[in-house]
Amino acid sequence: MVFGYRIGGLPLTTVQRLPNYLRVVREMHRAGREVVSSARLGELLRLDPVQVRKDFGLIGIVGRPKIGFRTSELVEAIEGHLNWNRVSAAILVGAGHLGQALLGYRGFANHGLEIRAAFDLDPRSGEVHGIPVHPMHELEARLPELGARMAILTVSPEAAQEAARRLAAAGIEGIWNFTGATLDLPPAVIVQNQDIAVGLAVLSARLSAQGRVVPAPIGEVPV
Amino acid sequence: MVFGYRIGGLPLTTVQRLPNYLRVVREMHRAGREVVSSARLGELLRLDPVQVRKDFGLIGIVGRPKIGFRTSELVEAIEGHLNWNRVSAAILVGAGHLGQALLGYRGFANHGLEIRAAFDLDPRSGEVHGIPVHPMHELEARLPELGARMAILTVSPEAAQEAARRLAAAGIEGIWNFTGATLDLPPAVIVQNQDIAVGLAVLSARLSAQGRVVPAPIGEVPV
DNA sequence: TCGTGTGAATGTTTTCACAGCT
DNA sequence: AGCTGTGAAAACATTCACACGA
């Protein structure tokens, strides 16, 4: 598999479900609801209740029979596992359309992410949505003072590898790669690919399979 | 599981790899390279060569021993499976930062997607990156002439359910949901969630597990 | 010998079945 | 009765091992 497939002891699939749990459980908590059952969460998120309980067990949360899980404990545990309960500094590289949209996204505050600065070959205005945009050649010089471990990469696919190499050389530990290019970096650098083409591919394939009769495998008789 | 987990006969994981194969194989094809081995693709995409061959087998492409796979056949087969070899019309709902960034994204042309129009409660300028933006109340009236089966949903999470309901009622068959909200719709409507919080969660968890010692499971002896 | 094709083995995730707590 | 916790089974995906073709 492409990377270790247990993240800090948790299965990847569990980690992927955590932000969804967090969203609805935070909402309930804010609304004053103190407990919630796995059945209710499963209904809201379209998950099997057993899966919800297994996931919660993995992050160390025990529920109470007949009662459910305490929303406050859940929020705390999930935030802790994702490290979303403290602020992480990040930079953004490539202030094009997508980069600017991410600079304007308010939701990162809920995820412990603070974009401190952006870099671009052509930093037109010098700031976007209140975040300073610096010329790309100042990257290495400015990085130390920014205290960012993580970079959001939104340059063109062609420019991706070289930008990523510079980020890695400058000490960035994790790259959130929106470019769609496959990055070749030292294994110590964590690369998280966020290629929207993948999601579009799944949607396209589901739509085009929609209503079409899937031929039964040889040897099986259609019911 | 949350949906059927074979899409038109292919495993979901295979479908997710198809756009990556397509990107590099198109590049090779354009560069005049006629054949490629599974080993070379595996190296470029960090995949096991056997996996590459199994995937290609599933989409009906056979390679030739000692030679490899024909790039032209691969491009055609992958595009066919994703329905990316013909143009699909789409609309976009919610022309905020993210919506505008997607309206400006040129890459959709490579994926058979054409955004014909956008809708927004407050359609300021009336057009973004050359694509007309209409007031939201005109959605139902304009949809038939646009011929779109698919909608890209980029409204706020709070507005997501109601907008999705209207889209479904108006005959949209597939919704690419960027809002992070879980949509409750008739099962005939295909919803593809594209929540960036999921990717961020995985990256955050990997970063925060980075270098930390994972305790060995009980009964196992650390090497 | 190089590279494909594939049955078998392995590993992982989900689902089932049911015991236990209140 | 209602809800959690969990071992066991099933489903699924990946990797191994090797036969075969050019």
XYZ file of C-alpha atoms (C1' of nucleotides) in Angstrom:
490
model
C 0.000 0.000 0.000
C 1.049 3.507 -0.669
C 1.639 4.466 2.936
C 1.642 2.591 6.188
C -2.091 2.410 6.695
C -2.316 2.953 10.299
C -1.936 6.505 11.381
C -0.823 6.848 14.958
C -2.482 3.521 15.623
C -5.745 4.300 13.819
C -6.851 2.803 10.512
C -6.886 5.340 7.715
C -10.586 4.813 7.167
C -11.313 5.701 10.770
C -9.274 8.898 10.501
C -11.244 9.818 7.398
C -14.496 9.504 9.314
C -13.335 11.583 12.278
C -14.009 15.022 10.752
C -17.562 13.977 9.957
C -18.194 12.784 13.480
C -16.650 15.975 14.744
C -18.871 18.208 12.666
C -22.149 16.729 13.848
C -21.050 16.101 17.416
C -19.811 19.673 17.780
C -23.145 20.864 16.482
C -24.987 18.759 19.064
C -22.667 19.834 21.823
C -23.199 23.491 20.956
C -26.942 22.869 20.987
C -26.648 21.617 24.557
C -27.066 17.939 23.816
C -24.938 15.963 26.251
C -25.130 12.442 24.901
C -25.692 10.754 21.585
C -26.089 7.136 20.530
C -24.140 5.398 17.814
C -27.457 4.678 16.109
C -28.276 8.374 15.850
C -24.841 9.261 14.494
C -25.036 6.393 12.066
C -28.330 7.690 10.799
C -27.007 11.215 10.318
C -23.796 10.135 8.623
C -25.138 7.011 6.900
C -22.801 4.697 8.747
C -23.342 1.383 10.438
C -23.765 1.950 14.197
C -21.247 -0.807 14.920
C -18.724 1.042 12.854
C -19.350 4.190 14.848
C -18.807 2.296 18.106
C -15.636 0.632 16.818
C -14.266 3.990 15.723
C -15.017 5.516 19.102
C -13.435 2.568 20.836
C -10.282 3.105 18.789
C -9.975 6.700 19.912
C -10.492 5.631 23.503
C -14.059 6.753 24.102
C -16.366 4.416 26.004
C -20.071 4.949 25.967
C -22.631 4.002 28.543
C -25.220 1.313 27.805
C -28.718 2.689 27.477
C -27.307 6.249 27.427
C -24.803 6.700 24.633
C -21.600 8.705 24.247
C -20.911 12.063 25.877
C -20.626 14.718 23.204
C -18.051 16.670 25.172
C -15.754 13.662 25.441
C -16.137 12.923 21.774
C -15.244 16.442 20.702
C -12.209 16.449 22.915
C -10.980 13.028 21.807
C -11.453 13.652 18.104
C -9.828 17.072 18.239
C -6.964 15.550 20.162
C -6.394 12.791 17.636
C -6.392 15.239 14.751
C -4.409 17.819 16.662
C -7.209 20.273 15.908
C -7.373 21.568 19.456
C -4.314 23.758 19.018
C -3.391 26.121 16.228
C -1.024 24.886 13.520
C 0.639 27.455 11.323
C 0.725 26.870 7.590
C 1.787 28.658 4.453
C 0.187 28.550 1.049
C 2.186 28.406 -2.159
C 0.529 29.473 -5.390
C -2.050 32.235 -5.051
C -4.080 31.519 -8.172
C -7.839 31.014 -8.220
C -7.817 27.982 -5.969
C -5.139 29.353 -3.671
C -7.089 32.560 -3.186
C -10.249 30.619 -2.476
C -8.464 28.661 0.234
C -7.003 31.863 1.650
C -10.569 33.100 2.030
C -11.917 29.913 3.583
C -13.021 30.661 7.121
C -13.565 27.032 8.066
C -9.897 26.298 8.710
C -10.259 27.942 12.093
C -12.405 24.956 13.110
C -9.609 22.646 12.083
C -6.759 24.237 13.941
C -5.229 25.631 10.791
C -3.954 29.156 10.416
C -2.513 30.250 7.103
C 0.096 32.819 8.065
C 1.326 33.819 4.622
C 1.164 32.956 0.955
C 3.839 32.924 -1.727
C 3.478 33.464 -5.442
C 5.746 34.192 -8.375
C 3.644 37.277 -9.039
C 2.208 38.525 -5.747
C 0.040 41.207 -7.334
C -1.724 42.982 -4.548
C 0.527 41.878 -1.721
C -2.370 40.496 0.255
C -5.496 38.367 -0.220
C -8.320 38.202 2.291
C -6.051 39.798 4.830
C -3.221 37.303 4.398
C 0.087 38.653 3.101
C 1.287 37.319 -0.252
C 5.041 37.424 -0.724
C 7.169 36.877 -3.818
C 8.245 33.298 -4.216
C 11.955 34.075 -3.942
C 11.448 35.172 -0.338
C 10.162 31.726 0.667
C 13.311 30.411 2.330
C 14.060 33.683 4.075
C 10.583 34.118 5.544
C 9.819 30.553 6.475
C 11.684 30.430 9.821
C 9.841 33.369 11.326
C 6.457 31.996 10.244
C 6.796 28.782 12.237
C 4.870 26.694 9.708
C 5.302 22.926 9.548
C 2.717 22.540 6.822
C 2.354 23.963 3.321
C -0.675 24.072 1.066
C 0.451 23.623 -2.503
C -1.784 25.232 -5.128
C 0.611 26.004 -7.957
C 0.192 24.603 -11.477
C 0.953 20.898 -11.947
C 4.040 21.817 -13.976
C 5.457 23.936 -11.175
C 4.529 21.482 -8.429
C 7.639 19.329 -8.174
C 10.093 22.212 -8.028
C 8.005 24.132 -5.495
C 7.645 21.010 -3.358
C 11.358 20.363 -3.480
C 12.029 23.869 -2.197
C 9.473 23.471 0.560
C 11.025 20.203 1.676
C 14.523 21.676 1.570
C 13.317 24.623 3.631
C 12.100 22.305 6.375
C 8.390 21.923 5.668
C 7.218 18.603 7.115
C 3.822 18.153 5.495
C 2.527 19.191 2.080
C -1.155 19.314 1.237
C -0.915 18.836 -2.491
C -3.803 20.228 -4.533
C -1.907 20.151 -7.817
C -2.731 16.677 -9.076
C 0.949 16.009 -9.787
C 2.720 13.133 -8.035
C 5.497 14.602 -5.922
C 8.855 12.937 -5.535
C 10.288 13.903 -2.166
C 12.331 12.430 0.667
C 10.152 9.991 2.610
C 10.371 12.105 5.747
C 8.103 14.675 4.105
C 4.447 13.805 4.415
C 2.487 14.411 1.248
C -1.281 14.436 1.304
C -2.760 14.500 -2.163
C -6.023 16.339 -2.637
C -6.695 15.899 -6.310
C -10.232 16.833 -7.212
C -9.933 14.730 -10.352
C -10.240 11.656 -8.120
C -13.605 12.733 -6.757
C -14.786 13.714 -10.200
C -13.708 10.340 -11.564
C -15.780 8.515 -8.972
C -18.801 10.692 -9.631
C -18.433 10.352 -13.400
C -18.116 6.597 -13.176
C -21.122 6.319 -10.877
C -23.199 8.528 -13.125
C -22.252 6.673 -16.243
C -22.913 3.313 -14.579
C -26.274 4.659 -13.375
C -29.130 2.533 -14.582
C -26.832 0.583 -16.862
C -27.098 -3.167 -16.530
C -23.889 -4.614 -15.170
C -23.249 -7.966 -16.844
C -23.154 -10.855 -14.411
C -19.737 -12.467 -14.030
C -19.347 -15.686 -15.982
C -20.751 -18.599 -14.039
C -23.258 -16.535 -12.116
C -26.901 -16.554 -12.977
C -28.760 -13.251 -12.734
C -31.647 -13.433 -10.291
C -20.949 0.196 3.456
C -22.058 3.566 2.364
C -22.600 2.762 -1.287
C -22.463 -0.377 -3.345
C -18.674 -0.548 -3.789
C -18.401 -1.657 -7.274
C -18.925 1.015 -9.831
C -19.982 -0.329 -13.174
C -18.144 -3.522 -12.263
C -14.951 -1.837 -11.037
C -13.800 -1.650 -7.416
C -13.949 1.868 -6.040
C -10.215 1.844 -5.385
C -9.516 1.096 -9.016
C -11.745 3.949 -10.159
C -9.863 6.267 -7.832
C -6.591 5.327 -9.472
C -7.845 5.793 -13.021
C -7.393 9.585 -13.189
C -3.794 9.208 -12.071
C -3.049 6.622 -14.724
C -4.780 8.824 -17.250
C -2.717 11.875 -16.425
C 0.649 10.228 -16.890
C -0.373 8.020 -19.790
C -1.832 10.988 -21.669
C 1.423 12.815 -21.105
C 3.398 9.884 -22.514
C 1.041 9.495 -25.422
C 1.345 13.168 -26.275
C 5.114 12.823 -26.085
C 4.933 10.112 -28.733
C 5.564 7.167 -26.446
C 3.576 4.206 -27.723
C 3.977 1.663 -24.950
C 4.614 1.657 -21.236
C 5.232 -1.071 -18.704
C 3.381 -1.535 -15.456
C 6.733 -1.222 -13.689
C 7.303 2.254 -15.112
C 3.803 3.424 -14.205
C 4.156 1.956 -10.761
C 7.359 3.871 -10.267
C 5.817 7.160 -11.364
C 2.664 6.737 -9.304
C 4.175 4.793 -6.424
C 2.017 1.766 -6.997
C 2.792 -1.928 -7.059
C 3.193 -3.040 -10.691
C 0.881 -5.974 -10.058
C -1.789 -3.545 -8.979
C -1.355 -1.589 -12.179
C -1.729 -4.755 -14.230
C -4.795 -5.867 -12.272
C -6.401 -2.465 -12.754
C -5.725 -2.538 -16.478
C -7.095 -6.050 -16.689
C -10.288 -4.852 -15.033
C -10.820 -2.162 -17.648
C -10.204 -4.673 -20.380
C -6.714 -3.737 -21.490
C -4.258 -6.519 -22.174
C -0.584 -5.801 -22.460
C 2.037 -7.624 -24.426
C 4.769 -9.537 -22.645
C 8.184 -7.986 -23.009
C 6.563 -4.862 -24.538
C 4.010 -3.354 -22.166
C 0.691 -1.601 -22.635
C -0.208 0.620 -25.571
C -0.686 4.179 -24.349
C -3.354 4.896 -26.933
C -5.453 1.952 -25.779
C -5.053 2.948 -22.170
C -6.157 6.523 -22.759
C -9.174 5.368 -24.686
C -10.194 2.719 -22.156
C -9.809 4.951 -19.131
C -11.627 7.859 -20.746
C -14.373 5.483 -21.721
C -14.801 4.090 -18.231
C -14.968 7.570 -16.743
C -17.084 8.925 -19.566
C -14.465 11.602 -20.039
C -14.320 11.185 -23.795
C -17.481 13.168 -24.342
C -18.573 16.482 -22.881
C -20.889 16.468 -19.872
C -22.712 19.659 -19.019
C -22.820 20.790 -15.421
C -24.011 23.718 -13.386
C -22.431 25.215 -10.310
C -24.475 26.395 -7.350
C -22.929 28.887 -4.959
C -20.501 31.347 -6.531
C -18.469 32.210 -3.439
C -14.700 31.989 -3.241
C -14.510 28.277 -3.900
C -17.234 28.341 -6.533
C -15.462 31.106 -8.416
C -12.181 29.233 -8.241
C -13.826 26.168 -9.766
C -15.450 28.323 -12.446
C -11.959 29.457 -13.376
C -10.412 25.996 -13.364
C -9.316 25.144 -16.899
C -8.551 21.525 -16.113
C -12.168 20.381 -16.319
C -11.862 20.359 -20.087
C -9.546 17.351 -19.696
C -12.227 15.589 -17.719
C -15.126 16.037 -20.053
C -16.773 18.590 -17.818
C -18.252 21.822 -19.036
C -19.779 24.197 -16.538
C -22.519 25.927 -18.496
C -23.838 28.280 -15.845
C -23.683 29.143 -12.170
C -26.390 30.163 -9.717
C -26.094 32.314 -6.644
C -28.443 34.160 -4.306
C -26.517 37.322 -5.106
C -25.121 37.049 -8.644
C -23.119 40.285 -8.446
C -21.432 40.723 -11.763
C -23.580 38.355 -13.768
C -20.575 36.403 -14.966
C -17.356 34.890 -13.630
C -14.486 33.787 -15.850
C -16.818 33.949 -18.804
C -19.492 31.754 -17.263
C -22.894 33.359 -16.646
C -24.049 33.587 -13.045
C -27.814 33.678 -12.606
C -29.937 34.460 -9.570
C -30.829 31.354 -7.599
C -34.564 31.744 -8.142
C -34.075 31.141 -11.855
C -32.585 27.675 -11.245
C -35.639 25.593 -12.109
C -36.554 27.707 -15.112
C -33.100 27.633 -16.660
C -32.116 24.062 -15.942
C -33.935 22.374 -18.840
C -32.240 24.431 -21.541
C -28.793 23.860 -19.992
C -28.931 20.093 -20.341
C -26.928 19.466 -17.175
C -27.124 16.128 -15.352
C -24.567 17.140 -12.790
C -24.331 19.986 -10.283
C -21.327 21.246 -8.364
C -22.479 22.371 -4.947
C -20.369 25.096 -3.349
C -22.850 26.915 -1.119
C -22.394 27.248 2.640
C -22.943 24.105 4.730
C -26.096 25.648 6.173
C -27.613 26.219 2.752
C -26.505 22.880 1.368
C -29.479 20.642 2.153
C -32.092 23.020 0.762
C -30.095 23.738 -2.389
C -29.526 20.018 -2.921
C -33.202 19.294 -2.458
C -34.063 21.817 -5.166
C -31.441 20.373 -7.492
C -32.796 16.873 -7.022
C -36.358 18.054 -7.537
C -35.309 19.818 -10.712
C -33.919 16.593 -12.141
C -30.204 16.783 -11.405
C -28.831 13.217 -11.238
C -25.445 13.741 -9.635
C -24.231 16.244 -7.067
C -20.565 16.937 -6.412
C -20.820 18.145 -2.859
C -18.055 20.475 -1.690
C -19.994 21.759 1.315
C -18.987 19.260 3.973
C -22.630 18.773 4.956
C -24.208 15.321 4.691
C -27.032 15.535 2.182
C -30.309 13.695 2.639
C -31.739 12.971 -0.799
C -33.657 10.278 -2.658
C -31.315 7.361 -3.346
C -31.611 7.845 -7.094
C -29.516 10.993 -6.786
C -25.810 10.271 -6.728
C -23.925 12.344 -4.194
C -20.165 12.556 -4.304
C -18.745 14.242 -1.245
C -15.589 16.264 -1.685
C -14.952 17.541 1.805
C -11.488 18.995 2.146
C -11.716 18.485 5.901
C -11.200 14.762 5.264
C -7.888 15.306 3.527
C -6.820 17.780 6.155
C -7.715 15.308 8.891
C -5.498 12.645 7.365
C -2.628 15.062 6.942
C -3.030 16.408 10.476
C -3.112 12.933 11.958
C -0.069 11.832 9.972
C 1.831 14.942 10.969
C 0.957 14.613 14.595
C 1.856 10.912 14.598
C 5.133 11.796 12.845
C 8.104 10.643 14.840
C 5.913 9.631 17.728
C 6.520 6.105 18.955
C 3.530 3.926 18.358
C 3.217 1.423 21.212
C 3.467 -2.178 20.071
C 0.218 -4.143 20.394
C 0.087 -6.393 23.429
C 1.804 -9.682 22.752
C 4.146 -8.279 20.154
C 7.775 -7.715 20.874
C 9.363 -4.630 19.360
C 12.292 -5.488 17.141
C 15.318 -12.430 -20.025
C 11.755 -9.001 -19.498
C 7.251 -8.087 -18.718
C 2.315 -9.734 -18.568
C -1.558 -12.535 -16.366
C -3.430 -14.786 -12.494
C -4.434 -18.138 -8.597
C -3.289 -18.199 -3.858
C -1.948 -16.043 0.386
C -2.026 -12.185 3.244
C -3.766 -8.218 5.373
C -7.331 -5.026 6.352
C -12.018 -3.266 6.953
C -16.776 -4.068 7.490
C -20.622 -6.670 9.076
C -22.712 -10.148 11.920
C -24.077 -12.108 16.182
C -24.497 -11.849 20.707
C -23.066 -11.000 25.648
C -23.346 -7.510 29.188
C -24.680 -3.356 31.581
C -28.479 -0.250 33.615
C -35.907 -2.730 26.444
C -32.144 -0.020 24.809
C -27.618 0.665 23.867
C -22.618 -0.497 24.266
C -18.491 -3.729 23.505
C -16.369 -7.303 21.058
C -15.004 -11.907 19.102
C -15.872 -14.196 14.788
C -17.161 -14.254 10.049
C -17.411 -12.222 5.680
C -16.083 -9.120 2.195
C -12.629 -6.702 0.084
C -7.993 -5.124 -1.408
C -3.205 -5.852 -1.872
C 0.841 -8.548 -2.364
C 3.202 -12.817 -3.400
C 4.680 -16.416 -6.392
C 5.058 -18.219 -10.501
C 3.506 -19.787 -15.278
C 3.718 -18.163 -19.780
C 4.652 -15.470 -24.084
C 7.864 -12.917 -27.289
